[in-house]
Short mmCIF file of C-alpha atoms in Angstrom, two decimals:
data_model
loop_
_atom_site.label_atom_id
_atom_site.label_comp_id
_atom_site.label_asym_id
_atom_site.label_seq_id
_atom_site.Cartn_x
_atom_site.Cartn_y
_atom_site.Cartn_z
CA MET O 283 97.53 78.27 87.99
CA HIS O 284 99.62 81.23 89.09
CA ALA O 285 100.77 81.27 92.73
CA LEU O 286 98.90 84.53 93.44
CA MET O 287 95.62 83.13 92.12
CA GLN O 288 96.15 79.97 94.16
CA ARG O 289 96.81 82.02 97.31
CA LEU O 290 93.62 84.02 96.68
CA GLN O 291 91.61 80.83 96.44
CA GLU O 292 93.20 79.35 99.58
CA GLY O 293 92.70 82.60 101.51
CA LYS O 294 95.74 81.94 103.70
CA GLY O 295 99.20 83.46 104.00
CA SER O 296 100.52 86.87 102.97
CA GLY O 297 103.08 87.42 100.24
CA VAL O 298 104.42 89.50 97.36
CA PHE O 299 104.22 88.11 93.84
CA ASN O 300 105.36 89.04 90.36
CA VAL O 301 102.57 88.30 87.89
CA GLU O 302 103.00 88.07 84.13
CA ARG O 303 100.71 90.32 82.12
CA LYS O 304 99.02 87.26 80.60
CA GLN O 305 97.22 86.88 83.94
CA SER O 306 94.04 88.93 83.64
CA ILE O 307 93.66 91.80 86.09
CA ALA O 308 89.89 91.35 85.87
CA ASP O 309 90.25 87.66 86.81
CA LEU O 310 92.43 88.54 89.80
CA GLU O 311 89.98 91.22 90.92
CA ALA O 312 87.03 88.85 90.57
CA ALA O 313 88.84 86.11 92.51
CA ALA O 314 89.75 88.57 95.26
CA ILE O 315 86.19 89.81 95.63
CA LYS O 316 84.79 86.27 95.52
CA ALA O 317 87.18 85.26 98.31
CA GLY O 318 86.15 88.28 100.41
CA PHE O 319 89.39 90.23 99.95
CA ALA O 320 89.51 94.00 99.83
CA TYR O 321 90.87 94.97 96.40
CA PHE O 322 93.24 97.86 95.63
CA TYR O 323 94.65 98.70 92.20
CA ILE O 324 97.71 100.96 91.93
CA ASP O 325 98.25 102.09 88.35
CA ALA O 326 101.72 103.58 87.98
CA LYS O 327 101.53 104.16 84.23
CA ALA O 328 103.65 107.22 83.36
CA LEU O 329 104.92 107.49 86.94
CA THR O 330 108.70 107.48 87.13
CA THR O 331 109.70 109.23 90.36
CA LYS O 332 109.65 108.26 94.00
CA LYS O 333 107.41 111.22 94.79
CA GLN O 334 104.86 110.20 92.14
CA ILE O 335 104.85 106.55 93.20
CA LEU O 336 104.49 107.33 96.90
CA ALA O 337 101.69 109.82 96.21
CA LYS O 338 99.80 107.24 94.12
CA ILE O 339 100.22 104.50 96.73
CA ALA O 340 99.10 106.90 99.47
CA GLN O 341 96.04 107.88 97.44
CA VAL O 342 94.93 104.33 96.64
CA LEU O 343 95.60 102.92 100.10
CA GLU O 344 94.15 106.05 101.72
CA PHE O 345 97.14 106.89 103.89
CA PRO O 346 96.59 109.76 106.34
CA ASP O 347 96.93 113.35 105.15
CA TYR O 348 100.14 113.75 107.13
CA PHE O 349 101.88 111.00 105.09
CA GLY O 350 105.43 112.29 104.52
CA GLU O 351 106.17 110.91 101.02
CA ASN O 352 109.46 109.28 102.03
CA TRP O 353 110.45 105.63 102.47
CA ASP O 354 110.26 105.69 106.27
CA ALA O 355 106.76 107.16 106.13
CA PHE O 356 105.74 104.56 103.53
CA ASP O 357 107.09 101.76 105.71
CA GLU O 358 105.19 103.02 108.74
CA SER O 359 101.97 103.86 106.87
CA PHE O 360 101.87 100.54 105.01
CA GLY O 361 102.42 98.70 108.29
CA ASP O 362 99.56 100.65 109.86
CA PHE O 363 97.40 99.95 106.78
CA CYS O 364 97.97 96.19 107.14
CA ASP O 365 97.39 96.24 110.90
CA GLU O 366 94.21 98.32 110.72
CA LEU O 367 92.55 96.86 107.62
CA GLY O 368 91.01 93.98 109.56
CA ARG O 369 90.37 91.85 106.49
CA ALA O 370 92.24 90.10 103.73
CA ALA O 371 93.49 92.32 100.91
CA LEU O 372 94.88 92.11 97.39
CA ILE O 373 96.97 95.06 96.22
CA LEU O 374 97.78 94.98 92.50
CA CYS O 375 100.68 97.19 91.44
CA ASP O 376 100.51 97.77 87.69
CA HIS O 377 102.89 99.49 85.25
CA PHE O 378 105.76 99.85 87.71
CA GLU O 379 108.34 99.18 84.97
CA GLY O 380 108.76 102.89 84.24
CA PHE O 381 109.60 103.60 87.86
CA ALA O 382 111.87 100.52 88.05
CA THR O 383 113.77 101.74 84.98
CA ALA O 384 114.04 105.37 86.12
CA GLU O 385 114.81 104.60 89.76
CA PRO O 386 115.88 100.96 90.18
CA GLN O 387 116.99 101.49 93.77
CA GLY O 388 113.71 103.22 94.59
CA PHE O 389 111.74 100.35 93.08
CA ALA O 390 113.81 97.84 95.05
CA THR O 391 113.13 99.83 98.24
CA ALA O 392 109.37 99.98 97.60
CA LYS O 393 109.22 96.27 96.86
CA ALA O 394 111.31 95.47 99.95
CA ILE O 395 108.93 97.49 102.14
CA PHE O 396 105.90 95.66 100.72
CA THR O 397 107.67 92.31 101.16
CA ASP O 398 109.06 92.90 104.65
CA THR O 399 105.76 94.25 105.94
CA VAL O 400 103.58 91.39 104.68
CA ASN O 401 106.14 88.78 105.75
CA GLU O 402 106.12 90.21 109.28
CA LEU O 403 102.36 89.97 109.71
CA PRO O 404 101.30 87.51 112.42
CA PRO O 405 100.34 84.10 110.99
CA ASP O 406 96.77 84.44 112.28
CA SER O 407 96.20 87.88 110.70
CA PRO O 408 94.16 88.24 107.51
CA PRO O 409 96.41 87.74 104.48
CA VAL O 410 97.72 90.71 102.53
CA LEU O 411 98.79 89.85 98.99
CA VAL O 412 100.74 92.25 96.79
CA GLY O 413 101.02 91.51 93.08
CA PHE O 414 103.30 93.31 90.64
CA MET O 415 101.87 93.04 87.11
CA LEU O 416 104.70 92.74 84.59
CA GLN O 417 105.01 93.51 80.92
CA GLU O 418 106.35 90.58 78.96
CA SER O 419 109.59 92.23 77.93
CA GLU O 420 113.25 91.47 78.28
CA LYS O 421 113.84 94.94 79.72
CA ALA O 422 111.49 94.33 82.63
CA ALA O 423 112.92 90.86 83.24
CA ASP O 424 116.41 92.35 83.56
CA LEU O 425 115.44 94.80 86.30
CA PRO O 426 116.15 93.84 89.90
CA GLY O 427 113.14 92.21 91.52
CA LEU O 428 111.07 92.01 88.33
CA LYS O 429 111.48 88.35 87.50
CA CYS O 430 108.22 86.44 87.57
CA GLY O 431 107.35 84.24 90.50
CA ARG O 432 107.17 84.77 94.22
CA SER O 433 109.66 87.13 95.78
#
Protein backbone atom coordinates (compact mmCIF):
# COMPACT_ATOMS: atom_id res chain seq x y z
CA MET A 1 0.00 0.00 0.00
CA HIS A 2 1.31 3.44 -0.88
CA ALA A 3 2.24 5.72 2.03
CA LEU A 4 -0.36 8.34 1.01
CA MET A 5 -3.16 5.77 0.97
CA GLN A 6 -2.01 4.47 4.34
CA ARG A 7 -1.99 7.99 5.78
CA LEU A 8 -5.53 8.56 4.46
CA GLN A 9 -6.74 5.42 6.17
CA GLU A 10 -5.00 6.30 9.45
CA GLY A 11 -6.32 9.87 9.34
CA LYS A 12 -3.32 11.21 11.25
CA GLY A 13 -0.31 13.35 10.36
CA SER A 14 0.23 15.82 7.53
CA GLY A 15 2.72 15.32 4.73
CA VAL A 16 3.67 15.70 1.07
CA PHE A 17 3.97 12.61 -1.08
CA ASN A 18 5.03 11.69 -4.60
CA VAL A 19 2.60 9.13 -6.00
CA GLU A 20 3.25 6.97 -9.05
CA ARG A 21 0.60 7.17 -11.75
CA LYS A 22 -0.27 3.50 -11.20
CA GLN A 23 -2.09 4.64 -8.05
CA SER A 24 -5.63 5.44 -9.13
CA ILE A 25 -6.79 9.02 -8.62
CA ALA A 26 -10.33 7.72 -8.22
CA ASP A 27 -9.18 5.34 -5.46
CA LEU A 28 -7.40 8.16 -3.64
CA GLU A 29 -10.45 10.41 -3.95
CA ALA A 30 -12.76 7.66 -2.68
CA ALA A 31 -10.45 6.91 0.26
CA ALA A 32 -10.27 10.62 1.14
CA ILE A 33 -14.03 11.04 1.09
CA LYS A 34 -14.58 7.82 3.04
CA ALA A 35 -12.14 9.06 5.71
CA GLY A 36 -13.94 12.42 5.91
CA PHE A 37 -11.22 14.45 4.18
CA ALA A 38 -11.97 17.45 2.01
CA TYR A 39 -10.71 16.64 -1.51
CA PHE A 40 -9.03 19.06 -3.92
CA TYR A 41 -7.69 18.16 -7.37
CA ILE A 42 -5.22 20.50 -9.09
CA ASP A 43 -4.80 19.55 -12.75
CA ALA A 44 -1.74 21.31 -14.17
CA LYS A 45 -1.89 19.67 -17.60
CA ALA A 46 -0.49 22.12 -20.18
CA LEU A 47 0.51 24.59 -17.46
CA THR A 48 4.18 25.51 -17.63
CA THR A 49 4.60 28.91 -15.98
CA LYS A 50 4.61 30.12 -12.41
CA LYS A 51 1.71 32.46 -13.16
CA GLN A 52 -0.41 29.62 -14.59
CA ILE A 53 0.37 27.25 -11.72
CA LEU A 54 -0.34 29.84 -9.03
CA ALA A 55 -3.59 30.86 -10.71
CA LYS A 56 -4.74 27.22 -10.88
CA ILE A 57 -3.82 26.54 -7.25
CA ALA A 58 -5.59 29.74 -6.17
CA GLN A 59 -8.71 28.75 -8.13
CA VAL A 60 -8.92 25.20 -6.77
CA LEU A 61 -8.11 26.11 -3.16
CA GLU A 62 -10.32 29.21 -3.40
CA PHE A 63 -7.71 31.73 -2.30
CA PRO A 64 -9.02 35.28 -1.78
CA ASP A 65 -9.46 37.59 -4.76
CA TYR A 66 -6.52 39.70 -3.61
CA PHE A 67 -4.10 36.74 -3.97
CA GLY A 68 -0.92 38.23 -5.46
CA GLU A 69 0.29 35.36 -7.69
CA ASN A 70 3.81 35.32 -6.25
CA TRP A 71 5.59 32.83 -3.99
CA ASP A 72 5.21 34.93 -0.83
CA ALA A 73 1.48 35.27 -1.45
CA PHE A 74 1.20 31.53 -2.10
CA ASP A 75 3.06 30.77 1.12
CA GLU A 76 0.78 33.04 3.13
CA SER A 77 -2.46 31.98 1.40
CA PHE A 78 -1.70 28.26 1.67
CA GLY A 79 -0.90 28.70 5.36
CA ASP A 80 -4.20 30.51 5.85
CA PHE A 81 -5.99 27.79 3.87
CA CYS A 82 -4.59 25.07 6.16
CA ASP A 83 -5.34 27.06 9.32
CA GLU A 84 -8.90 27.94 8.32
CA LEU A 85 -10.04 24.70 6.68
CA GLY A 86 -10.96 23.11 10.00
CA ARG A 87 -10.94 19.57 8.66
CA ALA A 88 -8.59 17.04 7.14
CA ALA A 89 -7.76 17.56 3.47
CA LEU A 90 -6.19 15.76 0.53
CA ILE A 91 -4.79 17.94 -2.24
CA LEU A 92 -3.81 16.00 -5.37
CA CYS A 93 -1.45 17.83 -7.72
CA ASP A 94 -1.57 16.20 -11.14
CA HIS A 95 0.46 16.76 -14.33
CA PHE A 96 3.05 19.03 -12.72
CA GLU A 97 5.84 17.54 -14.87
CA GLY A 98 5.44 20.23 -17.55
CA PHE A 99 5.92 22.97 -14.98
CA ALA A 100 8.82 21.09 -13.35
CA THR A 101 10.53 20.80 -16.75
CA ALA A 102 9.91 24.41 -17.80
CA GLU A 103 10.66 25.96 -14.41
CA PRO A 104 12.52 23.48 -12.17
CA GLN A 105 13.31 26.13 -9.56
CA GLY A 106 9.68 27.26 -9.53
CA PHE A 107 8.50 23.69 -9.05
CA ALA A 108 11.00 23.20 -6.22
CA THR A 109 9.73 26.41 -4.59
CA ALA A 110 6.07 25.36 -4.87
CA LYS A 111 6.81 21.93 -3.46
CA ALA A 112 8.88 23.44 -0.63
CA ILE A 113 6.00 25.75 0.31
CA PHE A 114 3.55 22.84 0.39
CA THR A 115 6.01 20.77 2.43
CA ASP A 116 7.07 23.46 4.89
CA THR A 117 3.48 24.54 5.52
CA VAL A 118 2.08 21.07 6.23
CA ASN A 119 5.12 20.11 8.31
CA GLU A 120 4.61 23.20 10.48
CA LEU A 121 0.98 22.43 11.31
CA PRO A 122 0.40 21.71 15.00
CA PRO A 123 0.32 17.96 15.74
CA ASP A 124 -3.29 18.17 16.95
CA SER A 125 -4.56 19.95 13.82
CA PRO A 126 -6.48 18.04 11.14
CA PRO A 127 -4.03 16.46 8.68
CA VAL A 128 -3.36 18.07 5.33
CA LEU A 129 -1.96 15.66 2.74
CA VAL A 130 -0.50 16.80 -0.57
CA GLY A 131 0.12 14.23 -3.28
CA PHE A 132 2.02 14.84 -6.50
CA MET A 133 0.86 12.36 -9.17
CA LEU A 134 3.81 11.35 -11.36
CA GLN A 135 4.10 10.02 -14.86
CA GLU A 136 6.17 6.88 -15.02
CA SER A 137 8.99 8.34 -17.07
CA GLU A 138 12.70 8.72 -16.69
CA LYS A 139 12.41 12.43 -17.43
CA ALA A 140 10.13 13.03 -14.47
CA ALA A 141 12.29 10.88 -12.19
CA ASP A 142 15.32 13.02 -13.05
CA LEU A 143 13.69 16.29 -12.01
CA PRO A 144 14.43 17.65 -8.55
CA GLY A 145 11.81 16.57 -6.04
CA LEU A 146 9.99 14.21 -8.41
CA LYS A 147 11.27 10.89 -7.14
CA CYS A 148 8.54 8.68 -5.75
CA GLY A 149 8.06 8.33 -2.03
CA ARG A 150 7.59 10.76 0.80
CA SER A 151 9.39 14.06 0.59
